[in-house]
Tab-separated table of C-alpha atoms in Angstrom:
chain	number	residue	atom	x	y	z
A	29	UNK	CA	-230.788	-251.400	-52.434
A	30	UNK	CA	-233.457	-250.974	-49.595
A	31	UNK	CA	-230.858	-250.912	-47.068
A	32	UNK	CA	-228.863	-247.805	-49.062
A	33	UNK	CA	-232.051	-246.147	-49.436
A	34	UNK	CA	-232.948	-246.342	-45.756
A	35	UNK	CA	-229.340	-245.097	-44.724
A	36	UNK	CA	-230.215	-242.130	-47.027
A	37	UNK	CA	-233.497	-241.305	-45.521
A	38	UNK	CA	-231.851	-241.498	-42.430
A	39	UNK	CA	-229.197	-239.521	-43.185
A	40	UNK	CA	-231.745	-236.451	-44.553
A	41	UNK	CA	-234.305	-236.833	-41.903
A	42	UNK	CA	-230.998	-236.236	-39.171
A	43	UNK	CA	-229.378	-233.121	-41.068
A	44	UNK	CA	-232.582	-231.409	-41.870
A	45	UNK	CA	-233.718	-231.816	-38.101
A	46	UNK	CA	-230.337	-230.392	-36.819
A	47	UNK	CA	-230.219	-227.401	-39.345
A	48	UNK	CA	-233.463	-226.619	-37.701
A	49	UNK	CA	-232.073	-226.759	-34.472
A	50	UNK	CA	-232.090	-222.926	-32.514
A	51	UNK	CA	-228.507	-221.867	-32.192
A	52	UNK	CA	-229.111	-218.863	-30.150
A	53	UNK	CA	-231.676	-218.322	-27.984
A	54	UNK	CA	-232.978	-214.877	-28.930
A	55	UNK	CA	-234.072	-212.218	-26.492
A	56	UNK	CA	-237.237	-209.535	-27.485
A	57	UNK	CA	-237.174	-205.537	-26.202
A	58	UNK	CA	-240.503	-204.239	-27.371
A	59	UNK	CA	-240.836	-200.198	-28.109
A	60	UNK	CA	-243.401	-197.398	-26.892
A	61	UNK	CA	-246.547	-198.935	-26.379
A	62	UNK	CA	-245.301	-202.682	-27.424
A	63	UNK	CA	-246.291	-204.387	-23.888
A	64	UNK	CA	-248.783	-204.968	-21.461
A	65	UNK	CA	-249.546	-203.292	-17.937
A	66	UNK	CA	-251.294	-203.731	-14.929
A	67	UNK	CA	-252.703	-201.628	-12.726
A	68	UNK	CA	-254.224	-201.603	-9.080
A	69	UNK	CA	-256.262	-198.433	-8.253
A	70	UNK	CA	-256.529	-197.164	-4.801
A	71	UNK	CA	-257.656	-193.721	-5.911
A	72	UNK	CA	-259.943	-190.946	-4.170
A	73	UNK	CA	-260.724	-189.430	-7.452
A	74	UNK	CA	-261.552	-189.633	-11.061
A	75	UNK	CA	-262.203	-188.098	-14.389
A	76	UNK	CA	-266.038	-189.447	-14.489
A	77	UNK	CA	-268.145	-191.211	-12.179
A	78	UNK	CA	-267.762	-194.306	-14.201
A	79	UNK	CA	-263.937	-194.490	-13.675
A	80	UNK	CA	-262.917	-197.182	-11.589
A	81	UNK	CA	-261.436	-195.643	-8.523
A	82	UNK	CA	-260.758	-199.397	-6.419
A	83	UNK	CA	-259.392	-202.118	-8.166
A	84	UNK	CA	-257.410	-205.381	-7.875
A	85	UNK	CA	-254.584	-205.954	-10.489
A	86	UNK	CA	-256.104	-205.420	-14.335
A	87	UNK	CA	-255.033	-204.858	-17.738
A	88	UNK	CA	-254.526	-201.066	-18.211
A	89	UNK	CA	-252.624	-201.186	-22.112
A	90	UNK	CA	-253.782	-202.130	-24.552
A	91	UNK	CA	-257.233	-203.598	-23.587
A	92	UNK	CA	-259.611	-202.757	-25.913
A	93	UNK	CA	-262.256	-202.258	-23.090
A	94	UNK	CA	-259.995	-199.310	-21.581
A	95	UNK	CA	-260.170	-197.708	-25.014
A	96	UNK	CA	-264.142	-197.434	-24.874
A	97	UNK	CA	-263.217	-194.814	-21.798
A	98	UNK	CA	-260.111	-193.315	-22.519
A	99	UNK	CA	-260.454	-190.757	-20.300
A	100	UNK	CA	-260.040	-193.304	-17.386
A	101	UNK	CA	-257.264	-194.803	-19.355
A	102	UNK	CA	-255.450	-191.731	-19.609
A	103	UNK	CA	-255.780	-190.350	-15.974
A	104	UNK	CA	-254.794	-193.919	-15.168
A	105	UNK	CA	-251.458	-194.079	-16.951
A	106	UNK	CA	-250.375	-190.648	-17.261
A	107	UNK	CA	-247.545	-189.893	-14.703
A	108	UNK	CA	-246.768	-186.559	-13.016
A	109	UNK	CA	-243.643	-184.823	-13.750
A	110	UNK	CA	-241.471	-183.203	-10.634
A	111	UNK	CA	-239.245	-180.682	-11.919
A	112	UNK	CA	-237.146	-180.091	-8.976
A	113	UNK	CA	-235.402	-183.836	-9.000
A	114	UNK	CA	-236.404	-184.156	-12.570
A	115	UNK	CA	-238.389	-187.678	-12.098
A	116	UNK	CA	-241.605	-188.941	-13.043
A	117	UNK	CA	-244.111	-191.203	-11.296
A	118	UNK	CA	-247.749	-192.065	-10.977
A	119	UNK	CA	-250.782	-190.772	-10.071
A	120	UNK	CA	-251.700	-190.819	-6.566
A	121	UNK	CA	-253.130	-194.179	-6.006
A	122	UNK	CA	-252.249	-196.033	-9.027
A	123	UNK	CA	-249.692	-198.532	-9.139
A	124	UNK	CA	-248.379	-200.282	-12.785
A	125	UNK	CA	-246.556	-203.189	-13.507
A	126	UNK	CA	-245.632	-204.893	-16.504
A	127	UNK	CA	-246.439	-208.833	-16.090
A	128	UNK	CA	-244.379	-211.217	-17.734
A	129	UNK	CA	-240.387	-210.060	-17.926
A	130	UNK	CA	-238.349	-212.944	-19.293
A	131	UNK	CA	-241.438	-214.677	-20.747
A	132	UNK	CA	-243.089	-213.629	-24.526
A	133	UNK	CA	-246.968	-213.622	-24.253
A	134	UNK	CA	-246.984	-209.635	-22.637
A	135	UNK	CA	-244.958	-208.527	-25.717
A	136	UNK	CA	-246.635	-211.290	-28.431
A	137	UNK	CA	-249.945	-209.416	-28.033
A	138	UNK	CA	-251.071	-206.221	-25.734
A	139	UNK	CA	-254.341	-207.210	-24.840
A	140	UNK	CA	-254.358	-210.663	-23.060
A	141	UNK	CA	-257.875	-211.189	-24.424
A	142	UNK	CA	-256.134	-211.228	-28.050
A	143	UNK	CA	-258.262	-214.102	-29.711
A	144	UNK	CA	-260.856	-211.349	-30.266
A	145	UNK	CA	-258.854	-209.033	-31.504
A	146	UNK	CA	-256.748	-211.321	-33.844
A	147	UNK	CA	-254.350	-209.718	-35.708
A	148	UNK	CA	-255.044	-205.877	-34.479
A	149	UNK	CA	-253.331	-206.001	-31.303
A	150	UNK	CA	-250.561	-207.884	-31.788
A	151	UNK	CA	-246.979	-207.339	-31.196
A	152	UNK	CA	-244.085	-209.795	-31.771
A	153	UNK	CA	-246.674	-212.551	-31.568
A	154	UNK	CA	-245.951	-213.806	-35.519
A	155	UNK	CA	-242.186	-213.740	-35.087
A	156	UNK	CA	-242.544	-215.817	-31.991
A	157	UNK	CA	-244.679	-217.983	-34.258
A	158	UNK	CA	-242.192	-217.993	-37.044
A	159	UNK	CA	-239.510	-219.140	-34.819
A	160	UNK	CA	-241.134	-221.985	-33.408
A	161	UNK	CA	-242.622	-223.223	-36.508
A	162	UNK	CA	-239.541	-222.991	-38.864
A	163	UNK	CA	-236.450	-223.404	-36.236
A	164	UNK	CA	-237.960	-225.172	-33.063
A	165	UNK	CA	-237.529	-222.417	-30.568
A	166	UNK	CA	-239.342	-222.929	-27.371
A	167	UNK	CA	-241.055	-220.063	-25.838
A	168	UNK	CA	-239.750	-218.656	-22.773
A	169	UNK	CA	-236.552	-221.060	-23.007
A	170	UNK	CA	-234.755	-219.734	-25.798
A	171	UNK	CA	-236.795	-217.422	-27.260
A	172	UNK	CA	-237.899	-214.967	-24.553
A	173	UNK	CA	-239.289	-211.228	-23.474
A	174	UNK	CA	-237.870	-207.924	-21.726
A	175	UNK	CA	-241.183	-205.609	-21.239
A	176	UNK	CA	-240.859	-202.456	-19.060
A	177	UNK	CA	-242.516	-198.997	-18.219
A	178	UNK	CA	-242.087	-197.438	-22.408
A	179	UNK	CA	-243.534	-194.285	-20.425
A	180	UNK	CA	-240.028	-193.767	-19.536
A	181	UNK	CA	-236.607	-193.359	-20.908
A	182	UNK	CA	-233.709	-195.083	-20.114
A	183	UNK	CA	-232.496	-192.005	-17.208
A	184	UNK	CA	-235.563	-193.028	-15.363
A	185	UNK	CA	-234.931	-197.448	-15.919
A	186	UNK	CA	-231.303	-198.120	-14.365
A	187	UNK	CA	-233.241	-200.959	-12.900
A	188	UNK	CA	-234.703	-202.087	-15.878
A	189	UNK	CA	-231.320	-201.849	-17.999
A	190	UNK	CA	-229.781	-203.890	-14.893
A	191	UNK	CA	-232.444	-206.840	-15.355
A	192	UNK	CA	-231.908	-207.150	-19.026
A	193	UNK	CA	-227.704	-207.290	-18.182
A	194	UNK	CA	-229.269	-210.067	-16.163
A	195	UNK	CA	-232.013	-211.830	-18.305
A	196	UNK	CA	-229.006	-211.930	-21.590
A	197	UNK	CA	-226.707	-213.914	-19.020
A	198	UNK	CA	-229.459	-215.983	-17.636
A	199	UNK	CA	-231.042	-217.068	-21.102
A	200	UNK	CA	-227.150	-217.559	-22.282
A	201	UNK	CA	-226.917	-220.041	-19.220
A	202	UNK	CA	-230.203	-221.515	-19.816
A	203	UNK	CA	-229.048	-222.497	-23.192
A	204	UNK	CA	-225.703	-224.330	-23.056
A	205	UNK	CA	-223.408	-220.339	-22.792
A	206	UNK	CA	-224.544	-219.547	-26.682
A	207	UNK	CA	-224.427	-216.280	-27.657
A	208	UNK	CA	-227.594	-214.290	-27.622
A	209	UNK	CA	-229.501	-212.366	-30.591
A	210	UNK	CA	-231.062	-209.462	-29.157
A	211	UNK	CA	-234.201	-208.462	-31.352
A	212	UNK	CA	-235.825	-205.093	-30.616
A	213	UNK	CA	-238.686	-202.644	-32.144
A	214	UNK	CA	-238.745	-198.934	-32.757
A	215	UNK	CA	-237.543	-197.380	-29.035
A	216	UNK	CA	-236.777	-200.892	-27.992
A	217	UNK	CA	-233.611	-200.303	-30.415
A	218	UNK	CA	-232.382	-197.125	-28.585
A	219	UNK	CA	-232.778	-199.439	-25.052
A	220	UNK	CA	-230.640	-202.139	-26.459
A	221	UNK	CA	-228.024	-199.664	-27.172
A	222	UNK	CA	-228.018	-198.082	-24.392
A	223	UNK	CA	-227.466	-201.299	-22.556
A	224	UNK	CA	-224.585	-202.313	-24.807
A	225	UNK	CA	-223.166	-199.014	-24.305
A	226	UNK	CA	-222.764	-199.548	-20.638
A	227	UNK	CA	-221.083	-203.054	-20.917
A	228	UNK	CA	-217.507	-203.953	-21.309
A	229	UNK	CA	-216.325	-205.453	-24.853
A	230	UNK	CA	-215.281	-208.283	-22.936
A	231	UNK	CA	-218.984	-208.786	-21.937
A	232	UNK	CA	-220.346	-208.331	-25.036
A	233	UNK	CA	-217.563	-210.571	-26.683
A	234	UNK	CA	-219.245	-213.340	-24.324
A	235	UNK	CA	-222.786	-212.655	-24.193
A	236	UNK	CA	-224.202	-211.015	-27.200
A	237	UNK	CA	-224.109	-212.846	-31.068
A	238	UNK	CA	-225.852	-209.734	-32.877
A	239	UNK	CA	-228.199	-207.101	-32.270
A	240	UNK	CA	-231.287	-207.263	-35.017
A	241	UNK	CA	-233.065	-203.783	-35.113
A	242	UNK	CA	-236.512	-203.265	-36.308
A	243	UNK	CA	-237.438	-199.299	-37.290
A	244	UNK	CA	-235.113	-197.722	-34.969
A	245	UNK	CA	-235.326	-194.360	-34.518
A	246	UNK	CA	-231.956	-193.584	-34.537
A	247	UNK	CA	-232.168	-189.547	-34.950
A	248	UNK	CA	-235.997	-189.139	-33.214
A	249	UNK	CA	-238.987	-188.711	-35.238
A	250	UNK	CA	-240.727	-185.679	-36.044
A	251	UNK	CA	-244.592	-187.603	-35.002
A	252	UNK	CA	-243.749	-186.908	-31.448
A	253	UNK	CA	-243.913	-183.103	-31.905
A	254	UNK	CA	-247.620	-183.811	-32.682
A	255	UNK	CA	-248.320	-185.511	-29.513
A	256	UNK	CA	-246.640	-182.928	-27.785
A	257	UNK	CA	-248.679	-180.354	-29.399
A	258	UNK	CA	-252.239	-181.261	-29.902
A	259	UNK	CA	-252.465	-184.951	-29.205
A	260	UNK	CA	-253.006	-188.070	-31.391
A	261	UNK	CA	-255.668	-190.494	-31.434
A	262	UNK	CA	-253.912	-193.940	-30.644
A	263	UNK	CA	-254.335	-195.024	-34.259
A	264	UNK	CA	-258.357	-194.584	-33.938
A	265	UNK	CA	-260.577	-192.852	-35.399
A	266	UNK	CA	-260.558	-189.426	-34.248
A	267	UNK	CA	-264.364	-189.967	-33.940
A	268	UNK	CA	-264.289	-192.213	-31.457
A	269	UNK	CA	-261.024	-190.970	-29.708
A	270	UNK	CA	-260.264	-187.424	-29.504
A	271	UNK	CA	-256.716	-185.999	-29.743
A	272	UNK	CA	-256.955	-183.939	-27.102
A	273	UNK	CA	-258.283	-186.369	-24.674
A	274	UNK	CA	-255.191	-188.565	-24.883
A	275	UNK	CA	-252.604	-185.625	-25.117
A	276	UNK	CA	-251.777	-185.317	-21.028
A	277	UNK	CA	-250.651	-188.795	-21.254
A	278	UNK	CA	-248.724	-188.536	-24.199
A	279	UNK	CA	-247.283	-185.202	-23.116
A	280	UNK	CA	-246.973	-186.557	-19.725
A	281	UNK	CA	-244.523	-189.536	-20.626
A	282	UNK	CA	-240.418	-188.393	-20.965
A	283	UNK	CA	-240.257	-191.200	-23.836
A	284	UNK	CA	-242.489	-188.889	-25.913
A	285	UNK	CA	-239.937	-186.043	-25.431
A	286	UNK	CA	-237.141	-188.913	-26.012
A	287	UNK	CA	-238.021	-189.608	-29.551
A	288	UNK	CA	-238.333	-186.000	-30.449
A	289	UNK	CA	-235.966	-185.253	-33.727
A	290	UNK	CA	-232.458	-184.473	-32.769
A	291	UNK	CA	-230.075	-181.705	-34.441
A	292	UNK	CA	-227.282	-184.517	-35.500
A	293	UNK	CA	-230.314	-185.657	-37.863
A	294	UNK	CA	-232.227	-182.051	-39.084
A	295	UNK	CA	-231.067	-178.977	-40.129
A	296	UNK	CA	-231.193	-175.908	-37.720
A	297	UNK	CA	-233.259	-173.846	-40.110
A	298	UNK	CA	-235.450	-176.913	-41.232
A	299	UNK	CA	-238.714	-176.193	-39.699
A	300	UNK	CA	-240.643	-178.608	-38.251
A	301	UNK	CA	-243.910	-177.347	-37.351
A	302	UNK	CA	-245.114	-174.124	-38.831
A	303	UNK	CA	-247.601	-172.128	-36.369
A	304	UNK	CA	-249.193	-168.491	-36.861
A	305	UNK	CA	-246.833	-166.877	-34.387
A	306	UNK	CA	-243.526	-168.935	-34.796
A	307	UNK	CA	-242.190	-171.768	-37.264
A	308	UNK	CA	-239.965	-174.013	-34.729
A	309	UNK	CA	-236.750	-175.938	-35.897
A	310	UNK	CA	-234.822	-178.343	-33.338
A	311	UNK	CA	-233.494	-175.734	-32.123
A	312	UNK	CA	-236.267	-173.739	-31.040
A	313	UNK	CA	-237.893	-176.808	-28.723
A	314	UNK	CA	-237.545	-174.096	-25.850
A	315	UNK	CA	-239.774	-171.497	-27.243
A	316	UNK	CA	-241.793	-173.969	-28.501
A	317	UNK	CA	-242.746	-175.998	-25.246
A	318	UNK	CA	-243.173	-172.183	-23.641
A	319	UNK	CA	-245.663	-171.550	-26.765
A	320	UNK	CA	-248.230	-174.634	-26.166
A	321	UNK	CA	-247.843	-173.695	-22.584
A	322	UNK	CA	-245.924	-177.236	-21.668
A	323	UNK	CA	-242.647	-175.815	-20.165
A	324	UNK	CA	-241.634	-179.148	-18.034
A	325	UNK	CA	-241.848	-180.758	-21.905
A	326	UNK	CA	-238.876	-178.813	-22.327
A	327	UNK	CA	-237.100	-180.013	-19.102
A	328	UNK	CA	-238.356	-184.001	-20.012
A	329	UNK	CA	-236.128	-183.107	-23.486
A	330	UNK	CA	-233.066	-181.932	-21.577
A	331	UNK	CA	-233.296	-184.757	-19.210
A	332	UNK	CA	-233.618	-187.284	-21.755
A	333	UNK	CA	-231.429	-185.722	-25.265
A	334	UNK	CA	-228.172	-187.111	-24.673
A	335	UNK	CA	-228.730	-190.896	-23.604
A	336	UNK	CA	-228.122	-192.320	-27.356
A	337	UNK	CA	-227.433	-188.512	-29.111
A	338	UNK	CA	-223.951	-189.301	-29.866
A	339	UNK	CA	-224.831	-192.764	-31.446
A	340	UNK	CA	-221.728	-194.296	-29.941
A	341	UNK	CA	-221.723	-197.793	-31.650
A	342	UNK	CA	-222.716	-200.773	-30.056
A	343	UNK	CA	-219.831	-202.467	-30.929
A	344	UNK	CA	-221.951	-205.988	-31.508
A	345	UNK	CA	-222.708	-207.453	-34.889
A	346	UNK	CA	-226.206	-205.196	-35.994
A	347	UNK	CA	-228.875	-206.226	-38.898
A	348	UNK	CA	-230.761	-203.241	-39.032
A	349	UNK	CA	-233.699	-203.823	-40.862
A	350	UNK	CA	-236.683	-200.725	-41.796
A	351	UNK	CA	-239.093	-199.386	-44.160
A	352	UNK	CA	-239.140	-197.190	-46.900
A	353	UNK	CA	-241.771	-196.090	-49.077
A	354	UNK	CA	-244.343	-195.374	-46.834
A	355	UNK	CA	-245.839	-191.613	-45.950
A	356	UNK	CA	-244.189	-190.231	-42.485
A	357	UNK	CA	-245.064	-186.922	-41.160
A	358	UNK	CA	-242.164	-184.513	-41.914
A	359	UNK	CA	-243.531	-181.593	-40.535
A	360	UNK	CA	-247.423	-180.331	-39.132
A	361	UNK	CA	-248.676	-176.970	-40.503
A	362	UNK	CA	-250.913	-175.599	-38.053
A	363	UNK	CA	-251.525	-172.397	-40.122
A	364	UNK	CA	-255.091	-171.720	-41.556
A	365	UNK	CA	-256.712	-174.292	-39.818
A	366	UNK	CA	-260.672	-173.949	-39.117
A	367	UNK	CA	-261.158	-174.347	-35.488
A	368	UNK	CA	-261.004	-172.015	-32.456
A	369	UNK	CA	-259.037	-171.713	-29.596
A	370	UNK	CA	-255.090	-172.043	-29.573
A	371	UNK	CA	-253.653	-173.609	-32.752
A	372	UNK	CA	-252.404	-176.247	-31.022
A	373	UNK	CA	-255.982	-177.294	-29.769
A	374	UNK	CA	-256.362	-177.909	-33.282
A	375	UNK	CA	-254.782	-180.903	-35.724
A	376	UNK	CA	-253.010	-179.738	-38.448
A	377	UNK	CA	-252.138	-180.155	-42.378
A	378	UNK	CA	-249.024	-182.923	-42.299
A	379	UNK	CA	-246.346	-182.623	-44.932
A	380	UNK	CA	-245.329	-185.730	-45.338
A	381	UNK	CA	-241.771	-187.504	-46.601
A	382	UNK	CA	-240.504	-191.180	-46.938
A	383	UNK	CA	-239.631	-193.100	-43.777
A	384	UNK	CA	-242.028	-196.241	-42.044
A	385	UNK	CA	-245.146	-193.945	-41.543
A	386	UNK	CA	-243.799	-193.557	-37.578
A	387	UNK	CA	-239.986	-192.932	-38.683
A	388	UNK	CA	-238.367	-190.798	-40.508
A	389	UNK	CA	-235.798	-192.558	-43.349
A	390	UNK	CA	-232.952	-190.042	-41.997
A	391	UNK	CA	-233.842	-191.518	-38.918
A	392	UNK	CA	-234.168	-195.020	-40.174
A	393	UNK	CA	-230.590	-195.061	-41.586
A	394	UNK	CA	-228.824	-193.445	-38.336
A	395	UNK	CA	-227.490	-197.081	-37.898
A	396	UNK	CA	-224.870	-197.427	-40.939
A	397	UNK	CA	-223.205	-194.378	-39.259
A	398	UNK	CA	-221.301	-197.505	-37.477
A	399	UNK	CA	-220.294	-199.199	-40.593
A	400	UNK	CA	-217.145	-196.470	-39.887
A	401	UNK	CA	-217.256	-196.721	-36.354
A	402	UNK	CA	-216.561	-200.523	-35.027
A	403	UNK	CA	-215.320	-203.342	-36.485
A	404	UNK	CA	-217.895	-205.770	-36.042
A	405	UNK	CA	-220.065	-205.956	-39.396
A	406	UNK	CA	-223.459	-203.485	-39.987
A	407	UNK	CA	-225.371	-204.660	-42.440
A	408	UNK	CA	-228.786	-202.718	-43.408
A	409	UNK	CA	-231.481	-203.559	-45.388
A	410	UNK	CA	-234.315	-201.611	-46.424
A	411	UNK	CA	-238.101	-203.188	-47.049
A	412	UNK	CA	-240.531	-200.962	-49.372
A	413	UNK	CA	-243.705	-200.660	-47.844
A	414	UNK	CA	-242.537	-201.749	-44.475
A	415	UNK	CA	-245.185	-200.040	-41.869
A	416	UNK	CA	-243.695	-199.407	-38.323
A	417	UNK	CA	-245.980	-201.882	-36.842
A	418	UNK	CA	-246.806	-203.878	-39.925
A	419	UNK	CA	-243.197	-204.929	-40.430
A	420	UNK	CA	-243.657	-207.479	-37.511
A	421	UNK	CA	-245.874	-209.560	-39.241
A	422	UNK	CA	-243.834	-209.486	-42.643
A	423	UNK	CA	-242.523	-212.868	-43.694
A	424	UNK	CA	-239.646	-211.515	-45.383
A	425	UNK	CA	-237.927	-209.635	-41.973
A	426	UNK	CA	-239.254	-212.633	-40.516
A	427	UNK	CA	-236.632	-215.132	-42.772
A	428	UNK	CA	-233.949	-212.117	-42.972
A	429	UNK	CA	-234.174	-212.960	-38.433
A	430	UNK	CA	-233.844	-216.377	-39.458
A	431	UNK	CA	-230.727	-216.118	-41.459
A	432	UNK	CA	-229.203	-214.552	-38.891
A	433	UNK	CA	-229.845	-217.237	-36.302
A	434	UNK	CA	-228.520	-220.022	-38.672
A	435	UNK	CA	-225.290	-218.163	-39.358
């Protein structure tokens, strides 16, 4: 009897530890703003005289000490736009990296000082968690991290989309040739495509198990218009951070024109921002980059609208997982407003409709447009009250991720 009984335990103890086994090692692409950077100054100028103009290597975003002077932040990170060759790059005398490619902790959180901050500057730091609490992944080993420079679109990153060809087929290698779940957030989704776009079936056949997206915005979003016109805040408090203090860097960065809404997702006579002169629709982005006086905005659109437009499937197993429920600008109204100066010095009324409160649900849903297009399943599931950011810390997405890795 005590012999059966200890064959038994046995017997449990083994299978549950090898169900919990990782299958495949998984592989993280963060979105806009959803890693950290470095920066070394070497500058001659500045916004204030308590900018830092000479500097060693230090964390630019997201520390929370740069946000006390976001001016320095901003004339730190912004990049300048050449409209001849149609390429971006920094200011004089700053140079940015993004620490930590192949590794997690510069996408788990985007301030390295995050015990302080617990929990409000965060990234894929609780899925991380999950994974190696419930299915024994090792960080770095088979559970690892593809940052980059989110100030650009993939036109400007042929490197970048080269090391993450690299870092799947590395981290396959690493971990016996399994297959490799690719897990990505918001613009992080529209990278992953456009790297599976560019491989061969053949490749993909070998390399890639499934593709889990996380709020991708599939068709654009109409928030971006905002930043292009009079700035947001960061997700502060528009008395401590002004709008229109961090609106040259977010007008200054092509991904911001990138995510704009495209015309395979609105209507042409849907308008999207109402203004006292002119109501513009996606197809009046021309007249209305000339309006807030921004013309190279325009160019950064043409230079960036077709990399995903055509949402050529990925041709990959995809979980595409979002929010609903929640209240996502659907248009600004800049009409009536109190304050002086241009309207778009000014933040508007927001009409709001469903979507993630980042991304619009006609954006959200772009992905079952494949469920006709390959033959590799799409399977999409919606989570009410699923914030953009939020969703990373839900337990629920977290064991839908862990489903897939068991399969």
């Amino acid at each position: 009897m005590f012999g059966s009984t200890l064959i038994i335990l046995v017997f449990v103890v083994f299978s549950s530890a090898s169900a919990d086994q990782p299958k495949y090692p998984v592989i993280l692409v963060p979105g806009d703003g959803g890693c950290q950077f470095e920066a070394r100054l070497n500058k001659t100028d500045s916004p204030h005289w308590y900018c830092c103009k000479q500097s060693d290597w230090f964390t630019l975003w997201l520390s929370a000490v740069e946000l006390e002077v976001v001016d320095c932040l901003v004339d730190n990170m912004k990049l300048l736009y050449d409209n001849v060759s149609r390429v971006t790059f920094n200011t004089p005398g700053v140079e940015i990296r993004q620490p930590g490619f192949g590794n997690t902790s510069t996408v788990e959180w985007l301030d390295p000082v995050h015990p302080v901050f617990a929990g409000k500057l965060s990234y894929f730091y609780y899925l991380v968690e999950f994974l190696e609490k419930n299915l024994n992944y090792t960080r770095n080993v088979n559970i690892r991290g593809a940052p980059y420079d989110f100030r650009k679109a993939p036109n400007e990153m042929h490197a970048y989309v080269d090391q993450l060809v690299a870092l799947v087929e590395e981290t396959s290698s690493l971990n016996g040739g399994q297959k490799v779940v690719l897990v990505g957030h918001s613009m992080g989704c529209l990278y992953m495509l456009y790297m599976l776009n560019g491989q061969t079936q053949a490749w993909k056949d070998k390399f890639i198990r499934a593709m889990v997206t996380l709020g991708g915005p599939w068709g654009g979003s109409v928030k971006p218009l905002r930043l292009m016109a009079s700035g947001d805040s960061l997700g502060q408090s528009t008395h401590i951070i002004k709008p229109l203090q961090v609106r040259p860097l977010q007008r200054s960065i092509p991904s911001t024109a990138f995510l704009m809404p495209y015309d395979t997702f609105w209507a042409d006579n849907e308008v999207l921002v109402y203004a006292p002169l002119a109501n513009y629709t996606v197809k009046k982005y021309k007249q209305f980059f000339h309006d807030i006086e921004f013309p190279d905005g325009f160019l950064m659109r043409e230079d960036t609208e077709n990399l995903v437009k055509k949402l050529d499937p990925p041709a990959v197993e995809v979980h595409c997982l979002y929010g609903v429920n929640v209240k996502t600008p659907g248009a600004f109204n800049y009409l009536g407003l109190p304050g002086s100066g241009p309207w778009y010095d000014n933040q508007p009324h927001v009409i709001y409709e469903d979507g993630d409160g980042t991304v619009n649900l006609r954006s959200l849903v772009g992905c079952e447009r494949w469920v006709k297009t390959q033959k590799q399943g799409v399977f999409a599931k919606n989570f009410t009250g699923a914030e953009h950011l939020e969703m990373l810390q839900r337990v629920d997405i977290q064991r839908y991720i862990q489903d897939v890795l068991l399969k």
